[in-house]
JSON list of C-alpha atoms and ligand atoms in Angstrom, two decimals:
[
{"chain": "W", "resi": 1, "resn": "MET", "atom": "CA", "xyz": [117.29, 139.25, -12.20]},
{"chain": "W", "resi": 2, "resn": "ALA", "atom": "CA", "xyz": [115.94, 135.77, -12.12]},
{"chain": "W", "resi": 3, "resn": "HIS", "atom": "CA", "xyz": [117.68, 135.27, -8.77]},
{"chain": "W", "resi": 4, "resn": "ILE", "atom": "CA", "xyz": [115.99, 138.33, -7.21]},
{"chain": "W", "resi": 5, "resn": "ASP", "atom": "CA", "xyz": [112.70, 137.12, -8.53]},
{"chain": "W", "resi": 6, "resn": "ASP", "atom": "CA", "xyz": [113.19, 133.81, -6.78]},
{"chain": "W", "resi": 7, "resn": "SER", "atom": "CA", "xyz": [114.01, 135.28, -3.38]},
{"chain": "W", "resi": 8, "resn": "LEU", "atom": "CA", "xyz": [111.13, 137.72, -3.67]},
{"chain": "W", "resi": 9, "resn": "LYS", "atom": "CA", "xyz": [108.87, 134.83, -4.47]},
{"chain": "W", "resi": 10, "resn": "ALA", "atom": "CA", "xyz": [110.24, 132.92, -1.48]},
{"chain": "W", "resi": 11, "resn": "ALA", "atom": "CA", "xyz": [109.51, 135.86, 0.83]},
{"chain": "W", "resi": 12, "resn": "LEU", "atom": "CA", "xyz": [106.00, 136.16, -0.56]},
{"chain": "W", "resi": 13, "resn": "TYR", "atom": "CA", "xyz": [105.40, 132.47, -0.17]},
{"chain": "W", "resi": 14, "resn": "ARG", "atom": "CA", "xyz": [106.28, 132.55, 3.50]},
{"chain": "W", "resi": 15, "resn": "ILE", "atom": "CA", "xyz": [103.75, 135.32, 4.18]},
{"chain": "W", "resi": 16, "resn": "THR", "atom": "CA", "xyz": [100.91, 133.18, 2.91]},
{"chain": "W", "resi": 17, "resn": "CYS", "atom": "CA", "xyz": [102.33, 129.90, 4.21]},
{"chain": "W", "resi": 18, "resn": "PRO", "atom": "CA", "xyz": [100.31, 127.89, 6.71]},
{"chain": "W", "resi": 19, "resn": "ASP", "atom": "CA", "xyz": [102.09, 127.59, 10.06]},
{"chain": "W", "resi": 20, "resn": "SER", "atom": "CA", "xyz": [103.91, 124.41, 10.94]},
{"chain": "W", "resi": 21, "resn": "ALA", "atom": "CA", "xyz": [101.12, 123.10, 13.20]},
{"chain": "W", "resi": 22, "resn": "THR", "atom": "CA", "xyz": [98.70, 123.38, 10.30]},
{"chain": "W", "resi": 23, "resn": "LEU", "atom": "CA", "xyz": [101.14, 121.59, 8.00]},
{"chain": "W", "resi": 24, "resn": "GLY", "atom": "CA", "xyz": [101.54, 118.86, 10.61]},
{"chain": "W", "resi": 25, "resn": "ASN", "atom": "CA", "xyz": [97.81, 118.41, 11.00]},
{"chain": "W", "resi": 26, "resn": "TYR", "atom": "CA", "xyz": [97.44, 118.39, 7.25]},
{"chain": "W", "resi": 27, "resn": "HIS", "atom": "CA", "xyz": [99.99, 115.62, 6.97]},
{"chain": "W", "resi": 28, "resn": "LEU", "atom": "CA", "xyz": [98.23, 113.57, 9.65]},
{"chain": "W", "resi": 29, "resn": "GLY", "atom": "CA", "xyz": [94.88, 114.07, 7.92]},
{"chain": "W", "resi": 30, "resn": "LEU", "atom": "CA", "xyz": [93.41, 116.02, 10.84]},
{"chain": "W", "resi": 31, "resn": "LEU", "atom": "CA", "xyz": [92.26, 119.11, 8.92]},
{"chain": "W", "resi": 32, "resn": "SER", "atom": "CA", "xyz": [88.74, 119.70, 7.67]},
{"chain": "W", "resi": 33, "resn": "GLU", "atom": "CA", "xyz": [88.21, 119.07, 4.00]},
{"chain": "W", "resi": 34, "resn": "THR", "atom": "CA", "xyz": [88.20, 122.79, 3.19]},
{"chain": "W", "resi": 35, "resn": "ALA", "atom": "CA", "xyz": [91.33, 123.54, 5.18]},
{"chain": "W", "resi": 36, "resn": "ALA", "atom": "CA", "xyz": [93.12, 120.50, 3.72]},
{"chain": "W", "resi": 37, "resn": "HIS", "atom": "CA", "xyz": [92.17, 121.66, 0.25]},
{"chain": "W", "resi": 38, "resn": "GLN", "atom": "CA", "xyz": [93.67, 125.11, 0.89]},
{"chain": "W", "resi": 39, "resn": "VAL", "atom": "CA", "xyz": [96.90, 123.56, 2.15]},
{"chain": "W", "resi": 40, "resn": "SER", "atom": "CA", "xyz": [97.21, 121.21, -0.80]},
{"chain": "W", "resi": 41, "resn": "ASN", "atom": "CA", "xyz": [96.63, 124.13, -3.21]},
{"chain": "W", "resi": 42, "resn": "HIS", "atom": "CA", "xyz": [99.37, 125.98, -1.39]},
{"chain": "W", "resi": 43, "resn": "LEU", "atom": "CA", "xyz": [101.73, 123.00, -1.47]},
{"chain": "W", "resi": 44, "resn": "ALA", "atom": "CA", "xyz": [101.30, 122.79, -5.23]},
{"chain": "W", "resi": 45, "resn": "VAL", "atom": "CA", "xyz": [102.98, 126.21, -5.61]},
{"chain": "W", "resi": 46, "resn": "CYS", "atom": "CA", "xyz": [105.19, 126.51, -2.52]},
{"chain": "W", "resi": 47, "resn": "PRO", "atom": "CA", "xyz": [108.54, 124.66, -2.56]},
{"chain": "W", "resi": 48, "resn": "LEU", "atom": "CA", "xyz": [109.26, 125.73, 1.03]},
{"chain": "W", "resi": 49, "resn": "CYS", "atom": "CA", "xyz": [106.21, 124.07, 2.53]},
{"chain": "W", "resi": 50, "resn": "THR", "atom": "CA", "xyz": [106.72, 121.05, 0.30]},
{"chain": "W", "resi": 51, "resn": "ARG", "atom": "CA", "xyz": [110.18, 120.75, 1.81]},
{"chain": "W", "resi": 52, "resn": "ASP", "atom": "CA", "xyz": [108.76, 121.14, 5.34]},
{"chain": "W", "resi": 53, "resn": "ILE", "atom": "CA", "xyz": [106.28, 118.34, 4.71]},
{"chain": "W", "resi": 54, "resn": "ALA", "atom": "CA", "xyz": [109.04, 116.10, 3.37]},
{"chain": "W", "resi": 55, "resn": "GLN", "atom": "CA", "xyz": [111.09, 116.70, 6.52]},
{"chain": "W", "resi": 56, "resn": "LEU", "atom": "CA", "xyz": [108.10, 115.96, 8.70]},
{"chain": "W", "resi": 57, "resn": "GLU", "atom": "CA", "xyz": [107.45, 112.79, 6.77]},
{"chain": "W", "resi": 58, "resn": "ALA", "atom": "CA", "xyz": [111.04, 111.63, 7.28]},
{"chain": "W", "resi": 59, "resn": "PHE", "atom": "CA", "xyz": [110.80, 112.39, 11.00]},
{"chain": "W", "resi": 60, "resn": "LEU", "atom": "CA", "xyz": [107.53, 110.51, 11.40]},
{"chain": "W", "resi": 61, "resn": "ALA", "atom": "CA", "xyz": [108.86, 107.53, 9.47]},
{"chain": "W", "resi": 62, "resn": "GLU", "atom": "CA", "xyz": [111.81, 107.27, 11.85]},
{"chain": "W", "resi": 63, "resn": "THR", "atom": "CA", "xyz": [109.56, 107.61, 14.88]},
{"chain": "W", "resi": 64, "resn": "ALA", "atom": "CA", "xyz": [107.18, 104.95, 13.60]},
{"chain": "W", "resi": 65, "resn": "VAL", "atom": "CA", "xyz": [110.01, 102.47, 13.13]},
{"chain": "W", "resi": 66, "resn": "SER", "atom": "CA", "xyz": [111.28, 102.93, 16.66]},
{"chain": "W", "resi": 67, "resn": "LEU", "atom": "CA", "xyz": [107.77, 102.56, 18.13]},
{"chain": "W", "resi": 68, "resn": "GLN", "atom": "CA", "xyz": [106.89, 99.40, 16.27]},
{"chain": "W", "resi": 69, "resn": "PRO", "atom": "CA", "xyz": [108.35, 96.72, 18.56]},
{"chain": "W", "resi": 70, "resn": "SER", "atom": "CA", "xyz": [106.17, 97.87, 21.45]},
{"chain": "W", "resi": 71, "resn": "THR", "atom": "CA", "xyz": [102.94, 97.87, 19.47]},
{"chain": "W", "resi": 72, "resn": "GLY", "atom": "CA", "xyz": [101.58, 95.84, 16.55]},
{"chain": "W", "resi": 73, "resn": "GLU", "atom": "CA", "xyz": [104.39, 93.36, 16.03]},
{"chain": "W", "resi": 74, "resn": "ARG", "atom": "CA", "xyz": [104.31, 91.59, 19.36]},
{"chain": "W", "resi": 75, "resn": "ILE", "atom": "CA", "xyz": [100.66, 90.61, 19.56]},
{"chain": "W", "resi": 76, "resn": "LYS", "atom": "CA", "xyz": [99.38, 87.77, 17.42]},
{"chain": "W", "resi": 77, "resn": "VAL", "atom": "CA", "xyz": [95.67, 87.70, 16.82]},
{"chain": "W", "resi": 78, "resn": "TRP", "atom": "CA", "xyz": [93.97, 84.44, 15.97]},
{"chain": "W", "resi": 79, "resn": "ILE", "atom": "CA", "xyz": [90.41, 83.73, 15.04]},
{"chain": "W", "resi": 80, "resn": "ALA", "atom": "CA", "xyz": [89.58, 80.39, 16.64]},
{"chain": "W", "resi": 81, "resn": "LYS", "atom": "CA", "xyz": [88.53, 77.66, 14.25]},
{"chain": "W", "resi": 82, "resn": "ARG", "atom": "CA", "xyz": [85.90, 75.17, 15.32]},
{"chain": "W", "resi": 83, "resn": "ILE", "atom": "CA", "xyz": [87.04, 71.55, 15.20]},
{"chain": "W", "resi": 84, "resn": "ARG", "atom": "CA", "xyz": [84.59, 68.72, 14.65]},
{"chain": "W", "resi": 85, "resn": "ARG", "atom": "CA", "xyz": [85.35, 65.71, 16.75]},
{"chain": "W", "resi": 86, "resn": "GLY", "atom": "CA", "xyz": [84.30, 62.96, 14.42]},
{"chain": "W", "resi": 87, "resn": "GLY", "atom": "CA", "xyz": [85.69, 60.23, 16.65]},
{"chain": "W", "resi": 88, "resn": "GLN", "atom": "CA", "xyz": [83.54, 61.09, 19.63]},
{"chain": "W", "resi": 89, "resn": "SER", "atom": "CA", "xyz": [80.36, 61.84, 17.79]},
{"chain": "W", "resi": 90, "resn": "ARG", "atom": "CA", "xyz": [77.56, 59.39, 18.55]},
{"chain": "W", "resi": 91, "resn": "ASN", "atom": "CA", "xyz": [75.97, 59.91, 15.17]},
{"chain": "W", "resi": 92, "resn": "MET", "atom": "CA", "xyz": [77.61, 57.46, 12.81]},
{"chain": "W", "resi": 93, "resn": "LEU", "atom": "CA", "xyz": [76.29, 59.26, 9.76]},
{"chain": "W", "resi": 94, "resn": "GLY", "atom": "CA", "xyz": [78.07, 62.45, 10.74]},
{"chain": "W", "resi": 95, "resn": "THR", "atom": "CA", "xyz": [76.64, 64.99, 13.11]},
{"chain": "W", "resi": 96, "resn": "PRO", "atom": "CA", "xyz": [75.42, 68.30, 11.70]},
{"chain": "W", "resi": 97, "resn": "ALA", "atom": "CA", "xyz": [76.98, 71.37, 13.32]},
{"chain": "W", "resi": 98, "resn": "PHE", "atom": "CA", "xyz": [73.96, 72.43, 15.32]},
{"chain": "W", "resi": 99, "resn": "ALA", "atom": "CA", "xyz": [73.69, 69.06, 17.01]},
{"chain": "W", "resi": 100, "resn": "MET", "atom": "CA", "xyz": [77.04, 69.72, 18.73]},
{"chain": "W", "resi": 101, "resn": "ARG", "atom": "CA", "xyz": [75.68, 72.75, 20.54]},
{"chain": "W", "resi": 102, "resn": "GLY", "atom": "CA", "xyz": [74.67, 72.64, 24.18]},
{"chain": "W", "resi": 103, "resn": "GLY", "atom": "CA", "xyz": [75.76, 70.70, 27.23]},
{"chain": "W", "resi": 104, "resn": "ASP", "atom": "CA", "xyz": [74.69, 67.21, 26.32]},
{"chain": "W", "resi": 105, "resn": "THR", "atom": "CA", "xyz": [76.82, 66.60, 23.27]},
{"chain": "W", "resi": 106, "resn": "GLY", "atom": "CA", "xyz": [80.25, 67.35, 24.69]},
{"chain": "W", "resi": 107, "resn": "PRO", "atom": "CA", "xyz": [82.45, 70.42, 24.65]},
{"chain": "W", "resi": 108, "resn": "LEU", "atom": "CA", "xyz": [82.95, 72.71, 21.68]},
{"chain": "W", "resi": 109, "resn": "MET", "atom": "CA", "xyz": [86.50, 72.41, 20.43]},
{"chain": "W", "resi": 110, "resn": "TYR", "atom": "CA", "xyz": [88.50, 75.16, 18.79]},
{"chain": "W", "resi": 111, "resn": "GLU", "atom": "CA", "xyz": [91.95, 75.60, 17.38]},
{"chain": "W", "resi": 112, "resn": "ALA", "atom": "CA", "xyz": [93.80, 78.93, 17.28]},
{"chain": "W", "resi": 113, "resn": "GLY", "atom": "CA", "xyz": [97.46, 79.03, 16.37]},
{"chain": "W", "resi": 114, "resn": "ASP", "atom": "CA", "xyz": [99.23, 76.82, 18.89]},
{"chain": "W", "resi": 115, "resn": "ALA", "atom": "CA", "xyz": [96.28, 76.83, 21.26]},
{"chain": "W", "resi": 116, "resn": "GLN", "atom": "CA", "xyz": [93.47, 74.36, 21.64]},
{"chain": "W", "resi": 117, "resn": "LEU", "atom": "CA", "xyz": [90.38, 75.56, 23.36]},
{"chain": "W", "resi": 118, "resn": "SER", "atom": "CA", "xyz": [87.47, 73.59, 24.71]},
{"chain": "W", "resi": 119, "resn": "LEU", "atom": "CA", "xyz": [84.23, 75.16, 25.86]},
{"chain": "W", "resi": 120, "resn": "GLU", "atom": "CA", "xyz": [81.61, 73.23, 27.75]},
{"chain": "W", "resi": 121, "resn": "VAL", "atom": "CA", "xyz": [78.24, 74.95, 27.81]},
{"chain": "W", "resi": 122, "resn": "GLN", "atom": "CA", "xyz": [75.90, 73.75, 30.55]},
{"chain": "W", "resi": 123, "resn": "ASP", "atom": "CA", "xyz": [72.79, 74.79, 32.38]},
{"chain": "W", "resi": 124, "resn": "ASP", "atom": "CA", "xyz": [73.82, 76.81, 35.41]},
{"chain": "W", "resi": 125, "resn": "PRO", "atom": "CA", "xyz": [72.52, 74.79, 38.39]},
{"chain": "W", "resi": 126, "resn": "GLU", "atom": "CA", "xyz": [72.46, 77.86, 40.64]},
{"chain": "W", "resi": 127, "resn": "HIS", "atom": "CA", "xyz": [70.63, 80.11, 38.23]},
{"chain": "W", "resi": 128, "resn": "PRO", "atom": "CA", "xyz": [67.59, 78.47, 36.60]},
{"chain": "W", "resi": 129, "resn": "GLY", "atom": "CA", "xyz": [67.29, 79.39, 32.92]},
{"chain": "W", "resi": 130, "resn": "ARG", "atom": "CA", "xyz": [70.89, 80.56, 32.82]},
{"chain": "W", "resi": 131, "resn": "LYS", "atom": "CA", "xyz": [73.96, 78.96, 31.31]},
{"chain": "W", "resi": 132, "resn": "SER", "atom": "CA", "xyz": [77.52, 78.44, 32.38]},
{"chain": "W", "resi": 133, "resn": "ILE", "atom": "CA", "xyz": [80.65, 77.97, 30.29]},
{"chain": "W", "resi": 134, "resn": "LEU", "atom": "CA", "xyz": [83.60, 75.92, 31.47]},
{"chain": "W", "resi": 135, "resn": "GLY", "atom": "CA", "xyz": [86.66, 76.66, 29.39]},
{"chain": "W", "resi": 136, "resn": "LEU", "atom": "CA", "xyz": [90.08, 75.10, 29.08]},
{"chain": "W", "resi": 137, "resn": "VAL", "atom": "CA", "xyz": [92.99, 76.38, 27.02]},
{"chain": "W", "resi": 138, "resn": "LEU", "atom": "CA", "xyz": [95.93, 74.15, 26.18]},
{"chain": "W", "resi": 139, "resn": "GLY", "atom": "CA", "xyz": [99.10, 74.61, 24.17]},
{"chain": "W", "resi": 140, "resn": "ILE", "atom": "CA", "xyz": [99.97, 78.17, 25.19]},
{"chain": "W", "resi": 141, "resn": "GLU", "atom": "CA", "xyz": [101.31, 80.03, 28.20]},
{"chain": "W", "resi": 142, "resn": "THR", "atom": "CA", "xyz": [98.14, 80.78, 30.19]},
{"chain": "W", "resi": 143, "resn": "GLU", "atom": "CA", "xyz": [99.65, 83.00, 32.84]},
{"chain": "W", "resi": 144, "resn": "ALA", "atom": "CA", "xyz": [98.04, 86.46, 32.92]},
{"chain": "W", "resi": 145, "resn": "VAL", "atom": "CA", "xyz": [95.61, 85.58, 30.16]},
{"chain": "W", "resi": 146, "resn": "GLU", "atom": "CA", "xyz": [92.21, 87.17, 30.46]},
{"chain": "W", "resi": 147, "resn": "ALA", "atom": "CA", "xyz": [89.04, 85.56, 29.12]},
{"chain": "W", "resi": 148, "resn": "LYS", "atom": "CA", "xyz": [86.42, 88.08, 28.16]},
{"chain": "W", "resi": 149, "resn": "LEU", "atom": "CA", "xyz": [82.85, 87.47, 27.10]},
{"chain": "W", "resi": 150, "resn": "LEU", "atom": "CA", "xyz": [81.31, 90.12, 24.90]},
{"chain": "W", "resi": 151, "resn": "GLN", "atom": "CA", "xyz": [77.94, 90.83, 23.43]},
{"chain": "W", "resi": 152, "resn": "GLY", "atom": "CA", "xyz": [77.94, 93.44, 20.67]},
{"chain": "W", "resi": 153, "resn": "ASP", "atom": "CA", "xyz": [80.60, 95.91, 21.74]},
{"chain": "W", "resi": 154, "resn": "GLY", "atom": "CA", "xyz": [80.02, 95.47, 25.44]},
{"chain": "W", "resi": 155, "resn": "VAL", "atom": "CA", "xyz": [81.94, 93.27, 27.87]},
{"chain": "W", "resi": 156, "resn": "VAL", "atom": "CA", "xyz": [79.53, 91.00, 29.72]},
{"chain": "W", "resi": 157, "resn": "THR", "atom": "CA", "xyz": [82.06, 89.50, 32.07]},
{"chain": "W", "resi": 158, "resn": "ALA", "atom": "CA", "xyz": [85.78, 88.83, 32.31]},
{"chain": "W", "resi": 159, "resn": "VAL", "atom": "CA", "xyz": [87.93, 86.40, 34.28]},
{"chain": "W", "resi": 160, "resn": "THR", "atom": "CA", "xyz": [91.58, 85.44, 34.48]},
{"chain": "W", "resi": 161, "resn": "LEU", "atom": "CA", "xyz": [92.68, 81.95, 33.52]},
{"chain": "W", "resi": 162, "resn": "ASP", "atom": "CA", "xyz": [94.09, 79.79, 36.30]},
{"chain": "W", "resi": 163, "resn": "GLU", "atom": "CA", "xyz": [97.62, 78.37, 36.05]},
{"chain": "W", "resi": 164, "resn": "ILE", "atom": "CA", "xyz": [96.57, 75.35, 34.03]},
{"chain": "W", "resi": 165, "resn": "GLY", "atom": "CA", "xyz": [94.29, 77.23, 31.68]},
{"chain": "W", "resi": 166, "resn": "ASN", "atom": "CA", "xyz": [90.83, 76.80, 33.20]},
{"chain": "W", "resi": 167, "resn": "PHE", "atom": "CA", "xyz": [88.21, 79.48, 33.34]},
{"chain": "W", "resi": 168, "resn": "SER", "atom": "CA", "xyz": [84.47, 79.63, 33.84]},
{"chain": "W", "resi": 169, "resn": "PHE", "atom": "CA", "xyz": [81.56, 81.97, 33.35]},
{"chain": "W", "resi": 170, "resn": "THR", "atom": "CA", "xyz": [78.27, 81.49, 35.18]},
{"chain": "W", "resi": 171, "resn": "GLY", "atom": "CA", "xyz": [74.79, 83.01, 35.25]},
{"chain": "W", "resi": 172, "resn": "LEU", "atom": "CA", "xyz": [74.75, 83.78, 31.52]},
{"chain": "W", "resi": 173, "resn": "ALA", "atom": "CA", "xyz": [71.57, 84.61, 29.65]},
{"chain": "W", "resi": 174, "resn": "PRO", "atom": "CA", "xyz": [71.22, 82.37, 26.59]},
{"chain": "W", "resi": 175, "resn": "GLY", "atom": "CA", "xyz": [72.25, 84.23, 23.45]},
{"chain": "W", "resi": 176, "resn": "GLN", "atom": "CA", "xyz": [75.07, 84.93, 21.06]},
{"chain": "W", "resi": 177, "resn": "TYR", "atom": "CA", "xyz": [78.44, 85.95, 22.45]},
{"chain": "W", "resi": 178, "resn": "GLN", "atom": "CA", "xyz": [82.03, 86.50, 21.40]},
{"chain": "W", "resi": 179, "resn": "LEU", "atom": "CA", "xyz": [84.84, 85.23, 23.54]},
{"chain": "W", "resi": 180, "resn": "THR", "atom": "CA", "xyz": [88.31, 86.73, 23.56]},
{"chain": "W", "resi": 181, "resn": "LEU", "atom": "CA", "xyz": [91.37, 85.40, 25.30]},
{"chain": "W", "resi": 182, "resn": "SER", "atom": "CA", "xyz": [94.07, 88.02, 25.58]},
{"chain": "W", "resi": 183, "resn": "GLY", "atom": "CA", "xyz": [97.56, 87.71, 26.92]},
{"chain": "W", "resi": 184, "resn": "GLU", "atom": "CA", "xyz": [100.73, 89.73, 26.56]},
{"chain": "W", "resi": 185, "resn": "THR", "atom": "CA", "xyz": [101.68, 88.29, 23.20]},
{"chain": "W", "resi": 186, "resn": "MET", "atom": "CA", "xyz": [98.49, 86.86, 21.72]},
{"chain": "W", "resi": 187, "resn": "GLU", "atom": "CA", "xyz": [94.81, 87.33, 21.37]},
{"chain": "W", "resi": 188, "resn": "ILE", "atom": "CA", "xyz": [92.31, 84.62, 20.44]},
{"chain": "W", "resi": 189, "resn": "HIS", "atom": "CA", "xyz": [88.83, 85.44, 19.21]},
{"chain": "W", "resi": 190, "resn": "VAL", "atom": "CA", "xyz": [85.94, 83.01, 19.24]},
{"chain": "W", "resi": 191, "resn": "GLN", "atom": "CA", "xyz": [83.15, 84.46, 17.19]},
{"chain": "W", "resi": 192, "resn": "ASP", "atom": "CA", "xyz": [79.47, 83.56, 17.14]},
{"chain": "W", "resi": 193, "resn": "LEU", "atom": "CA", "xyz": [79.39, 81.57, 20.33]},
{"chain": "W", "resi": 194, "resn": "ASN", "atom": "CA", "xyz": [75.79, 80.54, 20.77]},
{"chain": "W", "resi": 195, "resn": "ILE", "atom": "CA", "xyz": [74.73, 79.33, 24.18]},
{"chain": "O", "resi": 201, "resn": "ZN", "atom": "ZN1", "xyz": [104.41, 127.70, 1.82]}
]
């Protein structure tokens, strides 16, 4: 009798079961709050759907593993760290950070992983009131590396590094920028670049 009860229950469950697309969307967190709530209430009492979800989970876990090498793992992201060049500073008492800014006090130096980055900010001779940045990256493979200048979420301008790691931006309005250098295996971010 208990056995009949169970199979009857199973049949009844399936009538009210969400379809597999709904279960999939539930698992991926794509359902509205109300719909997700209904599914989770159903899962609490339905062993069949619970099993379906478990199978889906196992499938997705396998898929995720096989996808990994082509996504996250390969790209290293570094936030560039500003280096103070004590040796070349003209101020023997130690130069405060803001005194290093601008074209007259030498390039800004950064370190990011294996890379060293120097940025020379100058007045752009061809565009009065505008600035230019001459950049040089050392210590990494610079082939096919793109230098991108951003303001907020928008890209202001982008160039490709030459074979020895030089790049330049010209005609820039003074302001605060972010610089990213992105290649096939790494990405370097320079934040709060004031020119
Ligand atoms: Zn069910």
